[in-house]
Coordinates of C-alpha atoms in Angstrom, one line a residue:
X12 CA 86.2 -183.7 136.0
X13 CA 83.1 -183.4 138.1
X14 CA 81.4 -179.9 138.3
X15 CA 81.9 -179.6 142.1
X16 CA 85.7 -179.9 141.7
X17 CA 85.7 -176.8 139.6
X18 CA 84.4 -174.6 142.4
X19 CA 86.5 -171.5 142.5
X20 CA 88.3 -170.8 145.8
X21 CA 87.6 -167.3 147.1
X22 CA 89.7 -167.6 150.2
X23 CA 92.7 -169.6 151.5
X24 CA 93.7 -171.2 154.7
X25 CA 97.2 -170.4 156.0
X26 CA 98.3 -173.4 157.9
X27 CA 101.1 -171.4 159.7
X28 CA 104.1 -172.8 161.4
X29 CA 102.4 -175.4 163.6
X30 CA 98.9 -176.8 163.8
X31 CA 99.3 -178.1 167.4
X32 CA 97.1 -176.0 169.8
X33 CA 99.6 -176.2 172.6
X34 CA 102.2 -174.2 170.4
X35 CA 99.8 -171.3 169.6
X36 CA 100.3 -169.3 172.7
X37 CA 104.1 -169.7 172.6
X38 CA 104.2 -168.6 168.9
X39 CA 102.1 -165.6 169.6
X40 CA 104.1 -164.3 172.4
X41 CA 107.3 -165.1 170.4
X42 CA 106.3 -163.2 167.2
X43 CA 104.6 -160.3 169.0
X44 CA 107.9 -159.8 170.8
X45 CA 109.9 -160.0 167.6
X46 CA 107.5 -157.6 165.8
X47 CA 107.7 -155.1 168.6
X48 CA 111.6 -155.2 168.8
X49 CA 111.7 -155.0 165.0
X50 CA 109.4 -151.8 164.7
X51 CA 110.9 -150.1 167.8
X52 CA 114.5 -150.8 166.7
X53 CA 114.2 -149.6 163.1
X54 CA 112.1 -146.6 164.2
X55 CA 115.0 -145.7 166.5
X56 CA 117.5 -145.8 163.8
X57 CA 115.3 -143.7 161.6
X58 CA 114.7 -141.1 164.3
X59 CA 118.4 -141.0 165.3
X60 CA 119.5 -140.3 161.7
X61 CA 116.8 -137.6 161.3
X62 CA 117.7 -136.0 164.6
X63 CA 121.5 -135.8 164.2
X64 CA 122.7 -133.6 161.5
X65 CA 126.2 -135.4 161.6
X66 CA 124.3 -138.3 160.1
X67 CA 122.8 -136.5 157.1
X68 CA 125.2 -138.3 154.7
X69 CA 124.5 -140.8 151.8
X70 CA 125.5 -143.8 153.9
X71 CA 122.8 -143.0 156.7
X72 CA 120.3 -141.9 154.2
X73 CA 120.3 -145.4 152.7
X74 CA 120.4 -146.9 156.1
X75 CA 117.2 -145.1 157.1
X76 CA 115.5 -146.3 153.9
X77 CA 116.7 -149.9 154.8
X78 CA 115.1 -149.5 158.3
X79 CA 111.9 -148.3 156.8
X80 CA 111.7 -151.1 154.4
X81 CA 112.4 -153.6 157.2
X82 CA 109.4 -152.2 159.1
X83 CA 107.1 -152.7 156.1
X84 CA 108.7 -156.1 155.3
X85 CA 108.0 -157.5 158.8
X86 CA 104.5 -155.9 158.8
X87 CA 103.7 -157.9 155.7
X88 CA 103.5 -161.2 157.5
X89 CA 103.7 -160.9 161.2
X90 CA 100.4 -159.0 161.9
X91 CA 98.3 -161.4 159.9
X92 CA 100.2 -164.3 161.7
X93 CA 99.4 -162.8 165.1
X94 CA 95.7 -162.4 164.2
X95 CA 95.5 -166.0 163.0
X96 CA 97.2 -167.2 166.2
X97 CA 94.9 -165.1 168.5
X98 CA 91.6 -165.9 166.7
X99 CA 92.5 -169.4 165.7
X100 CA 91.1 -168.5 162.3
X101 CA 93.4 -169.3 159.4
X102 CA 91.4 -167.8 156.5
X103 CA 92.6 -165.1 154.3
X104 CA 90.6 -163.7 151.4
X105 CA 91.9 -164.0 147.8
X106 CA 92.4 -160.2 147.5
X107 CA 94.2 -160.1 150.9
X108 CA 96.4 -163.0 149.7
X109 CA 97.5 -161.2 146.6
X110 CA 98.2 -158.0 148.5
X111 CA 100.3 -159.9 150.9
X112 CA 102.2 -161.6 148.1
X113 CA 102.6 -158.2 146.4
X114 CA 104.0 -156.6 149.5
X115 CA 106.3 -159.4 150.5
X116 CA 108.1 -159.5 147.1
X117 CA 108.1 -155.8 146.8
X118 CA 109.8 -155.2 150.2
X119 CA 112.0 -158.3 150.1
X120 CA 113.3 -157.2 146.6
X121 CA 113.7 -153.7 147.8
X122 CA 115.9 -155.0 150.7
X123 CA 118.3 -156.6 148.1
X124 CA 118.3 -153.4 145.9
X125 CA 119.1 -151.2 149.0
X126 CA 122.0 -153.5 150.0
X127 CA 123.3 -153.2 146.4
X128 CA 123.0 -149.3 146.6
X129 CA 124.7 -149.3 150.0
X130 CA 127.6 -151.4 148.5
X131 CA 127.9 -148.8 145.8
X132 CA 127.9 -146.1 148.4
X133 CA 130.8 -147.9 150.3
X134 CA 132.7 -148.4 147.0
X135 CA 132.5 -144.7 146.3
X136 CA 133.6 -143.7 149.8
X137 CA 136.7 -146.0 149.9
X138 CA 137.8 -146.1 146.3
X139 CA 136.8 -142.5 145.4
X140 CA 137.0 -140.6 148.8
X141 CA 137.8 -137.2 147.3
X142 CA 134.9 -137.2 145.0
X143 CA 132.6 -139.0 147.2
X144 CA 130.2 -136.3 148.2
X145 CA 130.2 -134.9 144.7
X146 CA 129.3 -138.2 143.1
X147 CA 126.9 -139.3 145.8
X148 CA 124.9 -136.0 145.7
X149 CA 121.4 -135.8 147.1
X150 CA 120.0 -136.1 143.6
X151 CA 121.9 -139.2 142.8
X152 CA 120.9 -140.8 146.1
X153 CA 117.2 -140.0 145.5
X154 CA 117.5 -141.5 142.0
X155 CA 119.0 -144.7 143.2
X156 CA 116.4 -145.3 145.7
X157 CA 113.5 -144.0 143.5
X158 CA 114.7 -146.3 140.7
X159 CA 114.8 -149.3 143.1
X160 CA 111.2 -148.6 144.1
X161 CA 110.1 -148.4 140.5
X162 CA 111.7 -151.7 139.4
X163 CA 110.6 -153.6 142.5
X164 CA 107.0 -152.3 142.2
X165 CA 107.0 -153.4 138.5
X166 CA 108.1 -156.9 139.4
X167 CA 105.5 -157.3 142.2
X168 CA 102.7 -155.8 139.9
X169 CA 103.6 -158.3 137.1
X170 CA 103.5 -161.3 139.5
X171 CA 100.2 -160.1 141.1
X172 CA 98.4 -159.4 137.8
X173 CA 99.4 -162.9 136.6
X174 CA 98.3 -164.5 139.7
X175 CA 94.9 -162.7 139.7
X176 CA 94.1 -164.3 136.3
X177 CA 94.4 -167.9 137.6
X178 CA 91.6 -170.1 138.8
X179 CA 92.1 -172.0 142.0
X180 CA 90.1 -175.2 142.5
X181 CA 92.7 -177.7 143.8
X182 CA 92.0 -176.9 147.5
X183 CA 92.5 -173.9 149.7
X184 CA 95.2 -174.9 152.2
X185 CA 98.5 -173.1 151.9
X186 CA 101.2 -174.9 153.9
X187 CA 103.0 -171.7 154.9
X188 CA 102.5 -168.7 157.1
X189 CA 101.9 -166.2 154.4
X190 CA 100.8 -166.2 150.7
X191 CA 103.8 -166.8 148.5
X192 CA 104.1 -167.4 144.8
X193 CA 105.0 -171.1 144.5
X194 CA 102.5 -172.4 147.2
X195 CA 99.7 -170.5 145.5
X196 CA 100.7 -171.8 141.9
X197 CA 100.5 -175.4 143.3
X198 CA 96.7 -174.8 144.2
X199 CA 95.9 -173.5 140.7
X200 CA 94.2 -175.6 138.0
X201 CA 94.9 -173.0 135.4
X202 CA 97.9 -173.0 133.0
X203 CA 100.7 -171.6 135.1
X204 CA 103.4 -171.7 132.4
X205 CA 103.4 -167.8 132.0
X206 CA 103.6 -167.3 135.8
X207 CA 106.6 -169.7 136.1
X208 CA 108.3 -168.0 133.1
X209 CA 107.9 -164.6 134.9
X210 CA 109.2 -166.0 138.1
X211 CA 112.3 -167.3 136.4
X212 CA 112.9 -164.1 134.4
X213 CA 112.4 -161.8 137.3
X214 CA 114.3 -164.2 139.6
X215 CA 117.4 -164.0 137.3
X216 CA 117.1 -160.2 136.9
X217 CA 116.3 -159.3 140.4
X218 CA 118.4 -161.9 142.0
X219 CA 121.6 -161.6 139.9
X220 CA 121.8 -157.9 139.4
X221 CA 121.9 -156.7 143.0
X222 CA 124.2 -159.5 144.0
X223 CA 126.5 -158.8 141.0
X224 CA 126.6 -155.2 142.0
X225 CA 127.6 -156.0 145.5
X226 CA 130.2 -158.6 144.5
X227 CA 131.7 -156.1 142.0
X228 CA 131.8 -153.2 144.5
X229 CA 133.4 -155.3 147.2
X230 CA 136.0 -156.7 144.8
X231 CA 137.0 -153.1 144.1
X232 CA 136.9 -152.2 147.8
X233 CA 139.1 -155.1 148.8
X234 CA 141.6 -154.2 146.0
X235 CA 141.6 -150.6 147.1
X236 CA 142.0 -151.6 150.9
X237 CA 144.8 -154.2 149.9
X238 CA 146.9 -151.2 148.5
X239 CA 146.7 -149.1 151.6
X240 CA 150.1 -149.4 153.2
X241 CA 149.3 -149.4 156.9
X242 CA 147.4 -152.1 158.8
X243 CA 145.5 -149.4 160.7
X244 CA 144.4 -147.7 157.5
X245 CA 143.2 -151.1 156.1
X246 CA 141.3 -151.8 159.3
X247 CA 139.7 -148.2 159.4
X248 CA 138.5 -148.6 155.7
X249 CA 137.2 -152.1 156.1
X250 CA 135.4 -151.4 159.4
X251 CA 133.1 -149.1 157.6
X252 CA 131.9 -152.2 155.5
X253 CA 131.6 -154.7 158.4
X254 CA 128.0 -154.1 159.3
X255 CA 126.9 -154.1 155.7
X256 CA 128.8 -157.3 154.9
X257 CA 127.1 -159.1 157.9
X258 CA 123.7 -158.0 156.7
X259 CA 124.4 -159.1 153.1
X260 CA 125.6 -162.5 154.3
X261 CA 122.6 -163.1 156.3
X262 CA 120.1 -161.8 153.7
X263 CA 121.6 -163.7 150.7
X264 CA 122.2 -166.8 152.7
X265 CA 118.5 -167.1 153.5
X266 CA 117.5 -166.2 149.8
X267 CA 119.7 -169.1 148.6
X268 CA 118.2 -171.3 151.2
X269 CA 114.7 -170.5 150.0
X270 CA 115.0 -170.4 146.1
X271 CA 118.0 -172.5 145.2
X272 CA 117.4 -175.7 147.3
X273 CA 116.2 -178.8 145.2
X274 CA 112.5 -179.6 145.5
X275 CA 111.8 -182.4 148.1
X276 CA 108.9 -183.6 150.3
X277 CA 110.7 -182.0 153.2
X278 CA 111.3 -178.6 151.4
X279 CA 108.1 -177.0 152.8
X280 CA 109.4 -176.8 156.3
X281 CA 112.9 -175.6 155.1
X282 CA 110.9 -172.9 153.0
X283 CA 109.2 -171.8 156.2
X284 CA 112.4 -171.6 158.2
X285 CA 114.3 -169.7 155.5
X286 CA 111.3 -167.3 154.9
X287 CA 111.1 -166.7 158.6
X288 CA 114.9 -165.7 158.7
X289 CA 114.5 -163.5 155.6
X290 CA 111.3 -161.7 156.5
X291 CA 111.1 -161.8 160.2
X292 CA 114.5 -162.4 162.0
X293 CA 116.8 -160.3 159.8
X294 CA 114.6 -157.2 159.9
X295 CA 114.8 -157.5 163.7
X296 CA 118.6 -157.9 163.7
X297 CA 119.4 -155.1 161.3
X298 CA 119.2 -152.2 163.9
X299 CA 121.4 -154.1 166.3
X300 CA 124.0 -154.9 163.6
X301 CA 124.2 -151.4 162.4
X302 CA 124.0 -149.7 165.9
X303 CA 126.2 -151.7 168.0
X304 CA 129.0 -151.7 165.6
X305 CA 128.9 -148.1 164.5
X306 CA 130.3 -145.5 166.8
X307 CA 128.4 -142.5 165.1
X308 CA 125.1 -144.4 165.3
X309 CA 125.6 -145.3 169.0
X310 CA 126.3 -141.5 169.7
X311 CA 123.2 -140.4 167.8
X312 CA 121.0 -143.0 169.6
X313 CA 122.5 -141.8 173.0
X314 CA 121.6 -138.2 172.1
X315 CA 118.1 -139.2 171.0
X316 CA 117.4 -141.1 174.3
X317 CA 118.8 -138.1 176.2
X318 CA 116.5 -135.7 174.4
X319 CA 113.4 -138.0 175.1
X320 CA 114.5 -138.4 178.8
X321 CA 115.0 -134.7 179.3
X322 CA 111.6 -133.9 177.7
X323 CA 109.9 -136.3 180.1
X324 CA 111.4 -134.8 183.2

């Protein structure tokens, strides 16, 4: 191999969603709107939960954490995308690329773990209603969220440290709108066997364990609901899970689209679409899903808006 081909890459070029100049203004306006709606909507959820004492329960504690994670998750990719679209500069330094990769996998995995914790919460509320508040104490809720943060940070740290040890000399263009594991590995001229093994192991652990927890929780919930004699009772119990089930279906549907599809020449575009759904669209939709179908949340939001309006008058 020629010496010049071994030049180490110190920065990468994010090719984004489209290289056509006529698309840039439209994409900038679209993603700026999505980002503002995401941040504003999730902040409203958090503020409504904090301001209303009736929502100081485990269910809404986890929901506020999910909203916070969704703000961080969308902030991992959209601001950099907006800067690239505005300045027409696609460059991202190696350190910035690692930081973006770390954050994306941290908050993406935290989303799945929080959805699993919320499934456990619904399981306890429906299957063990009399012991619910005792079992789901403030200490237990804190441990569940804290444990999720610890595990997901460990995963992202391992991936980032392994990636930092690689040498990149096969070009600098990443056909994506953010730095992700597999596109980066394809640019490396080092041995990536350890990295791929870590991706496989963590993918199994981090992918299967939250999903298995959700499936087991809902199997128990459906069985408990099935045994409720009245149709009204069944509907009341099941209605508390409808928003969560909707978010779970959207989230895992996109995860499967990203990581379980067979490799093909056209898979890059599919990866972009699925990653957009997972990291951009779903964080924007979550506030609407949880607020529009939740009577307590709608009331809390109404009170919050009323307080803000009265303070301005």
